[in-house]
mmCIF file of C-alpha atoms in Angstrom:
data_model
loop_
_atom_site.group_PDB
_atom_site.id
_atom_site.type_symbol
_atom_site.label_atom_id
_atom_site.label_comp_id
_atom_site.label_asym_id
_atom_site.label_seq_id
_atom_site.Cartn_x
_atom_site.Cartn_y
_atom_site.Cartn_z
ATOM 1 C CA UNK J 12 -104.221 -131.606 281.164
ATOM 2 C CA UNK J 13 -103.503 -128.002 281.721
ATOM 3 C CA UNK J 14 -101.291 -126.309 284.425
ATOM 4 C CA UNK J 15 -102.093 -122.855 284.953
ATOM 5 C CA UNK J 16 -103.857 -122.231 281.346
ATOM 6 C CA UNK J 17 -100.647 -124.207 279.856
ATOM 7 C CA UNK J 18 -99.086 -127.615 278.949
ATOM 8 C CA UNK J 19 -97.184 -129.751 281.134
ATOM 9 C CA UNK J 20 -94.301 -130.676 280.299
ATOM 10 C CA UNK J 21 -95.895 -134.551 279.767
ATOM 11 C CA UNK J 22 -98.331 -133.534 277.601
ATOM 12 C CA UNK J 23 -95.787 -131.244 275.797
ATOM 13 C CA UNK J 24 -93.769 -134.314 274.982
ATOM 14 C CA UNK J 25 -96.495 -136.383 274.280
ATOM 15 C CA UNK J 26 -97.676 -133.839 271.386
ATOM 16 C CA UNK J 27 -94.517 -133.969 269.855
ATOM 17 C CA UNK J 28 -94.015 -137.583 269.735
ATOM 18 C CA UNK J 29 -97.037 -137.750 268.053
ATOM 19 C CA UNK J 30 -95.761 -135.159 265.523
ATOM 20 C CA UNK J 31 -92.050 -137.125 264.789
ATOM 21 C CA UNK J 32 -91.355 -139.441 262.357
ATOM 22 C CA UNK J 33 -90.742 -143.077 262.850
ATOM 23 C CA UNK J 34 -86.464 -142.029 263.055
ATOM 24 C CA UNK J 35 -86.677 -139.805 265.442
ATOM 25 C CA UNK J 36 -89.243 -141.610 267.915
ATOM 26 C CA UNK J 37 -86.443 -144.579 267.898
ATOM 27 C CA UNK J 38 -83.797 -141.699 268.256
ATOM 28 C CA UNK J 39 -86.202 -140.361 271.534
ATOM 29 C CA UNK J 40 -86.750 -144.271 272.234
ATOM 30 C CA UNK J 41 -82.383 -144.484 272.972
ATOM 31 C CA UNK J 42 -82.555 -141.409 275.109
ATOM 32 C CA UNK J 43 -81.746 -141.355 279.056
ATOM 33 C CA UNK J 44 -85.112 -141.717 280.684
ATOM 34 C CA UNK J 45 -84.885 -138.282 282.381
ATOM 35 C CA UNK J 46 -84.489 -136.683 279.141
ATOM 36 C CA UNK J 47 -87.151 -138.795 277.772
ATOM 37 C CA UNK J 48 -89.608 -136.827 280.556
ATOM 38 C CA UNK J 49 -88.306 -133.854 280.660
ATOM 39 C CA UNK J 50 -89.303 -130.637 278.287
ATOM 40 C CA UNK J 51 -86.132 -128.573 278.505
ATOM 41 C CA UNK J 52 -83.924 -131.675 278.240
ATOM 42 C CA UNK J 53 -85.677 -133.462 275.588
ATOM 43 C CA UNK J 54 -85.887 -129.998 273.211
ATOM 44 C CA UNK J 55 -82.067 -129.442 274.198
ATOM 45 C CA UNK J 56 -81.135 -132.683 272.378
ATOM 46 C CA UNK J 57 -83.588 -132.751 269.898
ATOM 47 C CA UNK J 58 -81.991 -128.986 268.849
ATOM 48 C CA UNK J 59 -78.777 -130.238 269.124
ATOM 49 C CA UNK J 60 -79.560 -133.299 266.955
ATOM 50 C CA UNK J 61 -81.897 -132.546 264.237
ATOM 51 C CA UNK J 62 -81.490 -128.363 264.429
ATOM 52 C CA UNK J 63 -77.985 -127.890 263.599
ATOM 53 C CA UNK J 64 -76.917 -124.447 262.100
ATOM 54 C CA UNK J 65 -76.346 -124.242 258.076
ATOM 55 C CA UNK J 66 -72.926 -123.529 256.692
ATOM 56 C CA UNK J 67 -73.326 -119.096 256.611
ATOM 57 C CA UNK J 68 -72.707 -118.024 253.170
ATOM 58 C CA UNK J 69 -69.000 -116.413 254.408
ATOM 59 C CA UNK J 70 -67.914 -119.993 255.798
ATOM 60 C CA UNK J 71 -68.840 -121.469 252.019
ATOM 61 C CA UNK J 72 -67.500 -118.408 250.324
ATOM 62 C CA UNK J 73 -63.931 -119.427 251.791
ATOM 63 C CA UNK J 74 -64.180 -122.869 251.349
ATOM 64 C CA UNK J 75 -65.294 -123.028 248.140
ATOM 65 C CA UNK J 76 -62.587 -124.815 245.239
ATOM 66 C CA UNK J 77 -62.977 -125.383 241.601
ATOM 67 C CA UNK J 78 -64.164 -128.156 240.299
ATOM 68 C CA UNK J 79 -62.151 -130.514 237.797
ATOM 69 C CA UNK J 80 -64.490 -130.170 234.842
ATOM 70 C CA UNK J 81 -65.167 -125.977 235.477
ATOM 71 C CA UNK J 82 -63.562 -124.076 233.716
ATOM 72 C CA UNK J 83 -62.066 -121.029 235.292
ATOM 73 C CA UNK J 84 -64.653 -118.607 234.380
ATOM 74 C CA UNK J 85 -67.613 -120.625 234.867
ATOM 75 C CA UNK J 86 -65.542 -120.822 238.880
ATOM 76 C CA UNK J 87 -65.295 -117.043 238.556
ATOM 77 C CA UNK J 88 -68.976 -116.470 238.144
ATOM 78 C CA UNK J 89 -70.320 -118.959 240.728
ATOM 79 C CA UNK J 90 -67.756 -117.371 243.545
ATOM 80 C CA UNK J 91 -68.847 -113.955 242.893
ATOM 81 C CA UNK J 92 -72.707 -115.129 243.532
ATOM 82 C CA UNK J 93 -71.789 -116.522 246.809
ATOM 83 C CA UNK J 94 -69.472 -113.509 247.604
ATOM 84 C CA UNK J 95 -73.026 -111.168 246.519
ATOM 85 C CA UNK J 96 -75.020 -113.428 249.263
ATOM 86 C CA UNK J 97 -71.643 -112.886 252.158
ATOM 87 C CA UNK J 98 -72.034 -109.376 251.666
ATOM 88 C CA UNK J 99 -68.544 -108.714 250.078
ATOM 89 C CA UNK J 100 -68.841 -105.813 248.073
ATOM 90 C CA UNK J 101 -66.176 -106.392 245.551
ATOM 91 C CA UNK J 102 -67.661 -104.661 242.761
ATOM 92 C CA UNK J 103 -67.324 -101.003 244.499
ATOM 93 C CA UNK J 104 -64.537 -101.401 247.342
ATOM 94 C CA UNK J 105 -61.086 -101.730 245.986
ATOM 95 C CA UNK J 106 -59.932 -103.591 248.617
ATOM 96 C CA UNK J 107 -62.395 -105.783 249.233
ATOM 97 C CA UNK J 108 -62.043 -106.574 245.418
ATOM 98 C CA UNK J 109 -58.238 -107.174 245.202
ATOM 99 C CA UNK J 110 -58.886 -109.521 248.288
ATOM 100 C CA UNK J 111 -61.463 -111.398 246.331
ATOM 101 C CA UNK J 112 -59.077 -111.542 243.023
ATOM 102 C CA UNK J 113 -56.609 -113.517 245.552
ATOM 103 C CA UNK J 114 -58.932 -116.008 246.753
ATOM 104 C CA UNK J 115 -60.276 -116.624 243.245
ATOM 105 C CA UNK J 116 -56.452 -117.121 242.191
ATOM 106 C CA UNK J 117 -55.801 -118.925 245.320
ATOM 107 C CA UNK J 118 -58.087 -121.782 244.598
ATOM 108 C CA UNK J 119 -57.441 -121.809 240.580
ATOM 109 C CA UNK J 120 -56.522 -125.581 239.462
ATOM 110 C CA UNK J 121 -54.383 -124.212 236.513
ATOM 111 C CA UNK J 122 -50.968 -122.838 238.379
ATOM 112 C CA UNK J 123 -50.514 -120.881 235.244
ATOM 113 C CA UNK J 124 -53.059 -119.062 234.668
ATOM 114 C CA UNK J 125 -52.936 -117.919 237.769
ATOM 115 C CA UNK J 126 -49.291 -116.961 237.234
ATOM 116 C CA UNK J 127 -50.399 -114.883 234.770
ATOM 117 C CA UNK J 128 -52.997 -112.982 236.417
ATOM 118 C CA UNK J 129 -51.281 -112.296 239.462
ATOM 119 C CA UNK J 130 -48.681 -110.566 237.386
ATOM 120 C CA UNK J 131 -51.455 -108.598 235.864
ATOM 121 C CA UNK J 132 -53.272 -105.051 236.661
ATOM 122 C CA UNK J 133 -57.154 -106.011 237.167
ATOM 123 C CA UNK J 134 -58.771 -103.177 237.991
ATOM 124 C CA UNK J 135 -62.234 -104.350 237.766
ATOM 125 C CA UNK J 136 -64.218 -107.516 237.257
ATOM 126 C CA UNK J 137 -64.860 -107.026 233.556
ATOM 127 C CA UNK J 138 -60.861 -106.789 233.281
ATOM 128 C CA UNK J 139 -60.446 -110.307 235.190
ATOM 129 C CA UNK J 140 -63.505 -111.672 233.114
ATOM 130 C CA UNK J 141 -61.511 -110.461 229.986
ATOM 131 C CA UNK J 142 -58.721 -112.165 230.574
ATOM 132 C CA UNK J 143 -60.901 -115.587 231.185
ATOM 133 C CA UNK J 144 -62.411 -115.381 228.128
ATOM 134 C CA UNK J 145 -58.995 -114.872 226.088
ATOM 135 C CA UNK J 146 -57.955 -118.078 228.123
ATOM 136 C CA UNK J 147 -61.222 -120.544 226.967
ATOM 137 C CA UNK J 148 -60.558 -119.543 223.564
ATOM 138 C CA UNK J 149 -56.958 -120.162 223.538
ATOM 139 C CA UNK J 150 -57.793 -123.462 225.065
ATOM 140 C CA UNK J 151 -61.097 -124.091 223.507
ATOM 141 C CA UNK J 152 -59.752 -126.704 220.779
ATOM 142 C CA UNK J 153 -57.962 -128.816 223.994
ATOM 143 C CA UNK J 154 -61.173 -130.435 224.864
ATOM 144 C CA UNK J 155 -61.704 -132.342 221.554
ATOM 145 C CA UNK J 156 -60.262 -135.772 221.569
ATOM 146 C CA UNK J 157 -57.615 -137.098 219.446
ATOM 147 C CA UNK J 158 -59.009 -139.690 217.570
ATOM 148 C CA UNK J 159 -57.648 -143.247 217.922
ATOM 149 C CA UNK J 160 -55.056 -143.906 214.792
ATOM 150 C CA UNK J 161 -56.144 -146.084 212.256
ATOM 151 C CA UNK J 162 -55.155 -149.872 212.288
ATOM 152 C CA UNK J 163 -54.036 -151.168 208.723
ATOM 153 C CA UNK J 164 -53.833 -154.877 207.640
ATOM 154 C CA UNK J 165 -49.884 -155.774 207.740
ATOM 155 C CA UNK J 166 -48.823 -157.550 204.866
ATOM 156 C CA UNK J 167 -47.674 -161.120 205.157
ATOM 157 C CA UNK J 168 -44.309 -160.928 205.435
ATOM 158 C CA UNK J 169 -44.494 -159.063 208.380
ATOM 159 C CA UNK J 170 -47.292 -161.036 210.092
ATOM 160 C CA UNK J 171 -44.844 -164.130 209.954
ATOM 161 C CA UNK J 172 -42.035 -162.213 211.635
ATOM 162 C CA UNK J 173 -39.700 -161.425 208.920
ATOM 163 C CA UNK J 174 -39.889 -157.678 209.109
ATOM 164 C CA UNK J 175 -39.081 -156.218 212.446
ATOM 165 C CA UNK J 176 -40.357 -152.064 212.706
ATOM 166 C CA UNK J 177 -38.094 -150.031 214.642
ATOM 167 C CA UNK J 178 -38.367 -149.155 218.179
ATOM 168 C CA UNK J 179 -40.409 -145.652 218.094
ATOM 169 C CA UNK J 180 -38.451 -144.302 221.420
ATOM 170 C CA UNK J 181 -36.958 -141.501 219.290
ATOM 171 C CA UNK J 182 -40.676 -140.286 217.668
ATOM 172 C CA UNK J 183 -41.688 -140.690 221.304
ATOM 173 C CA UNK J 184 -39.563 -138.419 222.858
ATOM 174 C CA UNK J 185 -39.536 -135.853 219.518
ATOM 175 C CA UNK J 186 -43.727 -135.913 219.503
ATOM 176 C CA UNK J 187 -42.991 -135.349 223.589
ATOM 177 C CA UNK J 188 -41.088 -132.065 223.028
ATOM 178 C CA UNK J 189 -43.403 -131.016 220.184
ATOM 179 C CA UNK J 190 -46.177 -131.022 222.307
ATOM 180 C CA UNK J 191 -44.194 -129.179 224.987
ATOM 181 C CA UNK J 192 -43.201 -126.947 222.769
ATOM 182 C CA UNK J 193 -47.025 -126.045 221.501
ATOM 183 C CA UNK J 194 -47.852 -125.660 225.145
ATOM 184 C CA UNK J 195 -45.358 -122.899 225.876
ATOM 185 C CA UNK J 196 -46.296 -121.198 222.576
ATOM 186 C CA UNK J 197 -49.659 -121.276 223.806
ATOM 187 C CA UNK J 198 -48.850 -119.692 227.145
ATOM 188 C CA UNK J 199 -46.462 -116.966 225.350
ATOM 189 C CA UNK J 200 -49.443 -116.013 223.277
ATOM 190 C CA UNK J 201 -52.229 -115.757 225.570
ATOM 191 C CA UNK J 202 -49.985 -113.548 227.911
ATOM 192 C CA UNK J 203 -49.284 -111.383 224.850
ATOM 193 C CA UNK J 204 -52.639 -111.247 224.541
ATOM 194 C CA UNK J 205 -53.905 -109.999 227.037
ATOM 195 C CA UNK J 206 -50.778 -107.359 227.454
ATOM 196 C CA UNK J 207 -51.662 -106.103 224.622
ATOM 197 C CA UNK J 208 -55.823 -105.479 225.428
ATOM 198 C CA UNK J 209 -54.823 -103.936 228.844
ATOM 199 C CA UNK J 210 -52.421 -101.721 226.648
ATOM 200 C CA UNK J 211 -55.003 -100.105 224.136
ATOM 201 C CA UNK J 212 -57.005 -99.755 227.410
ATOM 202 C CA UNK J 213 -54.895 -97.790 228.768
ATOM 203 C CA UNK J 214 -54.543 -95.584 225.654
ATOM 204 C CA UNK J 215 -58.068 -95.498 225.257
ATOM 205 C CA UNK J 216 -58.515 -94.081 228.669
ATOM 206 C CA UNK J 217 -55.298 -91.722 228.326
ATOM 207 C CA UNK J 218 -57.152 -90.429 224.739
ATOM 208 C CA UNK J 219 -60.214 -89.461 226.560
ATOM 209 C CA UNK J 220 -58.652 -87.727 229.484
ATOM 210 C CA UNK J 221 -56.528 -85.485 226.928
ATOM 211 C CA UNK J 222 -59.922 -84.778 224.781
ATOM 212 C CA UNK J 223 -61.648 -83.217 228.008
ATOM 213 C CA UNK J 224 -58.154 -81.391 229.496
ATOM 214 C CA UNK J 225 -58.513 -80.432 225.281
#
């Protein structure tokens, strides 16, 4: 039926029922019966319910967190994809950059690494990648399991309950501040570290501007 070398809004609907799958007929099915038979009405709610906008790639840039098993770098590289696609230009623009450094520290898991490199001078994303890498390899050998300890057959005489072991509270608390201990050591060195890299950086680049002045 054609009105004026076009649809009407009947056969409109009609075509497009045809067209939907079985969910959405029943979803037209519950409709008011005026926006059942109408064209603008029915296409108004089948927008709103089926053609909702997509998260823009700035709304998932900002909401974006690290996952629990990514590491910090592998975090680093997938927000700087998403931040190409939002159109930050981070990788010329200074400011846009140091902005970007924040909300990658922002939304680190580990509160100190991200002590560290807020207290550092990053003045490009190789520096900031550089300091990632010094911190897998300082924690690389954490993700290996310690290995269960070794059970050992007790002798007799303490199966039967003659031989009482003594309470382990003290080896407890001593393995405890051990452990600590190898933490902070860690931390010291990795922030040595990577004082030390930006340091012959900056000679490098001091060397090279006296051999041209030269």
């Amino acid at each position: 039926m054609a009105v004026q070398g076009g649809w009407s809004d009947k056969m409109r609907i009609y075509e497009m029922k045809l067209k939907l799958p079985s969910s959405a007929r029943d979803w037209r099915y519950n409709l008011e019966e005026d926006v059942r038979h109408s064209w603008k009405r029915f296409l108004k709610a089948f927008k709103e319910k089926y053609c909702k906008a997509k998260t823009s790639d700035s709304e998932r840039y900002y909401s974006m967190t690290q996952k629990k098993t990514e590491a910090p770098l592998e975090f680093f590289y997938r927000l700087n994809r998403v931040a190409d696609k939002a159109g930050i230009n981070f990788r010329k623009s200074s400011k846009e950059r140091e902005r970007h450094f924040k909300v990658f520290m922002k939304k680190l898991l580990d509160s100190s690494l991200r002590s560290t490199l807020q207290g550092q001078r990053l003045h490009s994303p190789e520096d900031l990648e550089f300091v990632l890498k010094q911190y897998e390899e300082m924690h690389q050998d954490d993700d290996y399991e310690t290995p269960p300890p070794r059970r050992e057959s007790r002798p007799d005489y303490m199966s039967a309950g003659k031989f009482r072991p003594k309470r382990p509270a003290k080896t407890n608390v001593a393995q405890s501040k051990v452990e600590s201990s190898s933490e902070d050591e860690k931390q010291v060195h990795f922030q040595e570290t990577v004082k030390r890299s930006q340091i012959k950086k900056w000679r490098q680049g001091r060397w090279r501007a006296d051999e041209t002045v030269g």
